[in-house]
Coordinates of C-alpha atoms in Angstrom, one line a residue:
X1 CA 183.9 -98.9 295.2
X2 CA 181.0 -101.8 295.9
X3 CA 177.8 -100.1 297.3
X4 CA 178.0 -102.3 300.3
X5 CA 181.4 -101.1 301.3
X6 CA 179.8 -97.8 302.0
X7 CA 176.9 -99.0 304.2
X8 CA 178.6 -98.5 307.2
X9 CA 179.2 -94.6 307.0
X10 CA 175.2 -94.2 307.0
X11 CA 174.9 -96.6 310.2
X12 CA 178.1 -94.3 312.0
X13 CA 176.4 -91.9 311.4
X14 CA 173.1 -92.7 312.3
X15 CA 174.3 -93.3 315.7
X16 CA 176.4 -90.8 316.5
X17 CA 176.1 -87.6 318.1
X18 CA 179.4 -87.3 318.1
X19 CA 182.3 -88.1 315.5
X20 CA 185.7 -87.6 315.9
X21 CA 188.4 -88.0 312.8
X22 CA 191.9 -89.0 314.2
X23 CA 195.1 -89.8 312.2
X24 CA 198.3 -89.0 311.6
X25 CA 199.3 -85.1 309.3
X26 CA 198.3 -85.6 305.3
X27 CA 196.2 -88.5 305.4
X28 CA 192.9 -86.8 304.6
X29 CA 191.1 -86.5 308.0
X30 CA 189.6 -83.0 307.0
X31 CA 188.4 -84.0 303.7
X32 CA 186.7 -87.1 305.7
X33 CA 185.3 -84.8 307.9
X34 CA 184.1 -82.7 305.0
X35 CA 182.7 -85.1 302.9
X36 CA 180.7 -87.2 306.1
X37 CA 179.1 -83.7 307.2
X38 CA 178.0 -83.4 303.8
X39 CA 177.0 -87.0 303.8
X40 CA 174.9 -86.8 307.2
X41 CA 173.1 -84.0 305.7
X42 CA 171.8 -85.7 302.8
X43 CA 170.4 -88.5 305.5
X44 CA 168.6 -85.6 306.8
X45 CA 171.0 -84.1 309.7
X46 CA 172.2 -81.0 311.4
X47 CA 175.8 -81.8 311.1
X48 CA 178.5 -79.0 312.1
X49 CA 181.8 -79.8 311.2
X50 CA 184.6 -78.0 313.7
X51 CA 188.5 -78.3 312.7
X52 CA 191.2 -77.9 315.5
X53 CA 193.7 -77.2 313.0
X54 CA 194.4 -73.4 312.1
X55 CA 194.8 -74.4 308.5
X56 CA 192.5 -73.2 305.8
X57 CA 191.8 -76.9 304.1
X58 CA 188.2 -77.3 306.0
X59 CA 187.4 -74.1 304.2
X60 CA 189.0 -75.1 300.8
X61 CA 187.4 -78.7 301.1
X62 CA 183.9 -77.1 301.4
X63 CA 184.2 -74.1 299.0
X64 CA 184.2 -71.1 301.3
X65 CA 186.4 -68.6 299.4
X66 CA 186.2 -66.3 302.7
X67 CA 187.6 -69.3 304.9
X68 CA 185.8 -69.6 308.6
X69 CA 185.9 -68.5 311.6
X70 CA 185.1 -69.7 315.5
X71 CA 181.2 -69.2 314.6
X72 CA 179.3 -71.8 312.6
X73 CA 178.7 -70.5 308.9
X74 CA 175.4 -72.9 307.3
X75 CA 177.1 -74.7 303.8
X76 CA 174.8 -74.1 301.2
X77 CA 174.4 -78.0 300.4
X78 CA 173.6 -77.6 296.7
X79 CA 177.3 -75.6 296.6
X80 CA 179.3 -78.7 297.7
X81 CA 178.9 -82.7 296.0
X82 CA 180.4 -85.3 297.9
X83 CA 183.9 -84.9 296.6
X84 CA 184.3 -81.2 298.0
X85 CA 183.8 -80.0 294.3
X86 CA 181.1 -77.1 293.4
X87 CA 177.5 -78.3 292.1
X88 CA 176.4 -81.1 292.8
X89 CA 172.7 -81.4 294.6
X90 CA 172.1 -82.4 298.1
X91 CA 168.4 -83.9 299.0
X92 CA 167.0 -84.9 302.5
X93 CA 166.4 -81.7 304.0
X94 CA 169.6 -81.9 306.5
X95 CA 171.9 -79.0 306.8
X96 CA 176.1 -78.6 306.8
X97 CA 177.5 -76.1 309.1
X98 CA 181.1 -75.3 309.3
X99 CA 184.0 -73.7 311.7
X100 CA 187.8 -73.5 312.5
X101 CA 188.6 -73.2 316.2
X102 CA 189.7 -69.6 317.2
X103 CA 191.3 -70.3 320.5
X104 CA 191.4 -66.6 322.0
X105 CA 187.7 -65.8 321.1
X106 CA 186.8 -69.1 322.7
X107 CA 189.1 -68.5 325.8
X108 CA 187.0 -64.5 326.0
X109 CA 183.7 -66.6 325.5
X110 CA 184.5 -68.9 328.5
X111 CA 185.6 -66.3 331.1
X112 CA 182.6 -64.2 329.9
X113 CA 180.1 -66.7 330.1
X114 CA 181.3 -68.0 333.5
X115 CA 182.2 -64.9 335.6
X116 CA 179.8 -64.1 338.6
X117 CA 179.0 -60.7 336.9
X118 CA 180.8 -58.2 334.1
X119 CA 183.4 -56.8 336.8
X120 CA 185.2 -60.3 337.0
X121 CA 185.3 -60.9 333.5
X122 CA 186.8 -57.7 332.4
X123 CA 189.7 -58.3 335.3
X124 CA 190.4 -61.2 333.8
X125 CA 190.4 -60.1 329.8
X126 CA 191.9 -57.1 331.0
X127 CA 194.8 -59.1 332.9
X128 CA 198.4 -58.9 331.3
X129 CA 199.1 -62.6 332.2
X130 CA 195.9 -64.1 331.1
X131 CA 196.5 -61.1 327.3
X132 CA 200.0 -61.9 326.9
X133 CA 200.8 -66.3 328.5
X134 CA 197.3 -67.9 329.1
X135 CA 196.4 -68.4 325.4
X136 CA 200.0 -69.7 324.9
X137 CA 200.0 -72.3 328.2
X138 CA 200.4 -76.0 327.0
X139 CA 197.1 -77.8 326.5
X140 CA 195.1 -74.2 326.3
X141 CA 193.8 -75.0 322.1
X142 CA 193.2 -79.0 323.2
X143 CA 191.1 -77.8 326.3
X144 CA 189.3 -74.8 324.2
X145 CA 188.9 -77.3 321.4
X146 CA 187.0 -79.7 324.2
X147 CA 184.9 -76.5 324.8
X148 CA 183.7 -75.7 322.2
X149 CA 182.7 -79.4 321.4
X150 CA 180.4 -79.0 324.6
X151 CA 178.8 -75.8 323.3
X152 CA 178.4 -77.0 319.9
X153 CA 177.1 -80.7 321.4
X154 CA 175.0 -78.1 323.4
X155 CA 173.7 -76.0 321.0
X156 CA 169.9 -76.8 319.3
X157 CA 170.8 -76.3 316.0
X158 CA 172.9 -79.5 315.8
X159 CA 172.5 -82.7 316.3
X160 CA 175.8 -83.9 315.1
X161 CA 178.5 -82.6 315.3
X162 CA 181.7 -83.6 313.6
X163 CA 185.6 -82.7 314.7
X164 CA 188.5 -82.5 312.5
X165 CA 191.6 -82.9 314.6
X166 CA 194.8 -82.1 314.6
X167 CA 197.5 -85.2 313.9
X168 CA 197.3 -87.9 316.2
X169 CA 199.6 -86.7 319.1
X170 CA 197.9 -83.4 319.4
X171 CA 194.3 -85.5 318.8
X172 CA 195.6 -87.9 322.1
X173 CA 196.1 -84.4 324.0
X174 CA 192.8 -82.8 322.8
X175 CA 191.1 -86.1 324.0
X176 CA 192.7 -85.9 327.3
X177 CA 192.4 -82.2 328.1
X178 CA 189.4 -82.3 330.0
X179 CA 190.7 -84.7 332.6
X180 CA 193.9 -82.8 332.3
X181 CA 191.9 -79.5 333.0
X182 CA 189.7 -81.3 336.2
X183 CA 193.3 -82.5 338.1
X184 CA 194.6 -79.5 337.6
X185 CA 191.5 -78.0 339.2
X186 CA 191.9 -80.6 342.2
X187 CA 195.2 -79.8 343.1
X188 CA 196.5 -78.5 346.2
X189 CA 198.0 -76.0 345.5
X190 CA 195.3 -74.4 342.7
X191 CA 192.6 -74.9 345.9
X192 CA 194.9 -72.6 347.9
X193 CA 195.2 -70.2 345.5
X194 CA 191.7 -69.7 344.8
X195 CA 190.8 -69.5 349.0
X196 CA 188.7 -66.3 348.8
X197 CA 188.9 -65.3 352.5
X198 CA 191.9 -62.9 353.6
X199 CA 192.8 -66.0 356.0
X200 CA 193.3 -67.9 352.6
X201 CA 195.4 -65.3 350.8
X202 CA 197.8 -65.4 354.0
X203 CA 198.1 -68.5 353.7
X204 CA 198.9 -68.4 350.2
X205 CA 201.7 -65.7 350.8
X206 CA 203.3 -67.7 353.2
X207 CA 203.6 -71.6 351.5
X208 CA 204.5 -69.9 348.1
X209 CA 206.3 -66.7 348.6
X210 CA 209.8 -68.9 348.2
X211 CA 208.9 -70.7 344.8
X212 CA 207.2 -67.4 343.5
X213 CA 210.2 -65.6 344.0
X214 CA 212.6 -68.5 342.8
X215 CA 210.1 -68.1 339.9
X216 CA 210.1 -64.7 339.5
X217 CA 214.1 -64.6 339.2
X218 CA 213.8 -66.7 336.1
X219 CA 210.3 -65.5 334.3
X220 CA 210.4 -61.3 336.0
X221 CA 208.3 -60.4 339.2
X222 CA 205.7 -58.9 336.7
X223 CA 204.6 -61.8 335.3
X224 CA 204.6 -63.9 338.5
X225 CA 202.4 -61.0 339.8
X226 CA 200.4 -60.8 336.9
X227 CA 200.1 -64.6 337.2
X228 CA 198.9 -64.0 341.1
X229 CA 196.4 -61.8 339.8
X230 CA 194.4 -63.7 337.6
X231 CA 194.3 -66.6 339.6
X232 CA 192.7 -64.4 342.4
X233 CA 190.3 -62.8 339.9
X234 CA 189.6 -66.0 338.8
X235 CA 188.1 -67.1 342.4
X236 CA 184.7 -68.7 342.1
X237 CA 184.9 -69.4 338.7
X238 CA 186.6 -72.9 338.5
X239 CA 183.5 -74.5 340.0
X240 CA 182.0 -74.1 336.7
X241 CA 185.1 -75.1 334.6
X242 CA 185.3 -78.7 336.4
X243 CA 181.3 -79.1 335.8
X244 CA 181.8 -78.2 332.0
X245 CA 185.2 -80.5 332.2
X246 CA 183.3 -83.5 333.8
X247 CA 180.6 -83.4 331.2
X248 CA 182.8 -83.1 328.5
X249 CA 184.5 -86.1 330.0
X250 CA 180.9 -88.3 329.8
X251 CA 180.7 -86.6 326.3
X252 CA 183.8 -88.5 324.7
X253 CA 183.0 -91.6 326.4
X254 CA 179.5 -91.9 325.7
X255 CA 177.8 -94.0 323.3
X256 CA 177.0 -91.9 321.5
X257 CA 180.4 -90.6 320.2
X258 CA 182.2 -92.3 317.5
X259 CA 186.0 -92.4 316.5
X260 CA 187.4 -92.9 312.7
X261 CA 190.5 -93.5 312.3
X262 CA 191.8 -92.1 308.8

């Protein structure tokens, strides 16, 4: 391939704080991803690459025989060349880190990090529906996949950072799942289940006592109390999940994050 038809890989990069591969299953998006985080490090970056997809091939692309898990693990760069293969030196003084979304641990993380104190949290890690059907919701690995983007975007150690999604309709929902996240947040009906005062709960017994036991009919009055449960426990909390949501929002459409389409 011409020299010049590579020049503009160095300026996407260059700009970006941000890159996100998108395309359709077996085109190659993680071996992109791969090969420009190994490519913004020889320029002299911090580039993490995260994958959404709970295959092995980020791994395989950059020669971790271990595979990787929801923390970053530093790519020796004189390990990897810039077809994936073993050997091959890497100059510039950048550095590649690498990780594959673990959904649960992120999920823990999240709750953790934003409970008021160590009593709330363990309510809600502790809570049957939030064990057993939270992990499992629609939209849950798009929105913890937004996430971690923030705390990786977040974190000093990087100052790009580069995701591998998943084919292009989950990619569309893993872009949207931060507005899908601070709606969900807005709604009525969310709002009056997280009223804290004992007026509030009443309320909430009385406007939803008919479609909670229509519900729990269909689904078992277990999991609709379980359900009931960590909603309540999660009172005070979703203050901090729209902020995070919001700014993860700005993130995508800033201009500083760039989209390749493989």
């Amino acid at each position: 391939m011409p020299e010049e038809a590579l020049s503009p890989i160095p300026a996407l990069l260059a700009g970006a704080d941000v890159l996100v591969c998108c395309g359709s299953g077996g085109v190659g998006k993680t071996t992109t991803a791969a090969a420009l985080g190994l490519e913004a490090a020889r320029q002299g970056r911090r580039a993490v690459v995260v994958t959404i997809d709970p295959a092995k091939r980020l791994a395989d692309a950059l020669g971790v025989p271990g595979g990787l898990g929801n923390d970053p693990v530093r790519i020796p760069l004189g390990d990897v060349d810039a077809e994936g293969d073993v050997g091959g030196q890497v100059e510039g003084g950048g550095q590649l880190w690498a990780l594959m979304l673990d959904t649960a641990t992120t999920f823990d993380g999240l709750v953790t990090a934003n409970a008021a104190d160590e009593a709330q949290a363990e309510r809600i890690l502790a809570n049957r529906f939030y064990r057993n059907v939270a992990g499992s919701l629609s939209g849950t690995q798009e929105y913890m996949a937004a996430e971690r983007l923030h705390a990786l975007h977040s974190d000093p150690r990087f100052d790009l950072v580069i995701v591998d999604t998943p084919p292009t309709r989950n990619a569309l929902d893993f872009l949207d799942a931060p507005g899908t996240l601070a709606r969900f947040i807005d709604h009525p009906l969310f709002r009056l289940m997280m009223m804290p005062t004992r007026r509030g709960l009443k309320v909430l017994n009385i406007a939803t006592q008919p479609v909670l036991k229509t519900i729990g009919k269909v689904v078992g009055g277990d999991v609709v109390a379980d359900a009931v449960a960590f909603f309540q426990a999660f009172a005070g909390m979703e203050t901090g999940f729209r902020h995070r949501a919001d700014e993860v929002i700005t993130l995508l459409h800033g201009p500083r994050t760039r989209y390749l389409l493989v």
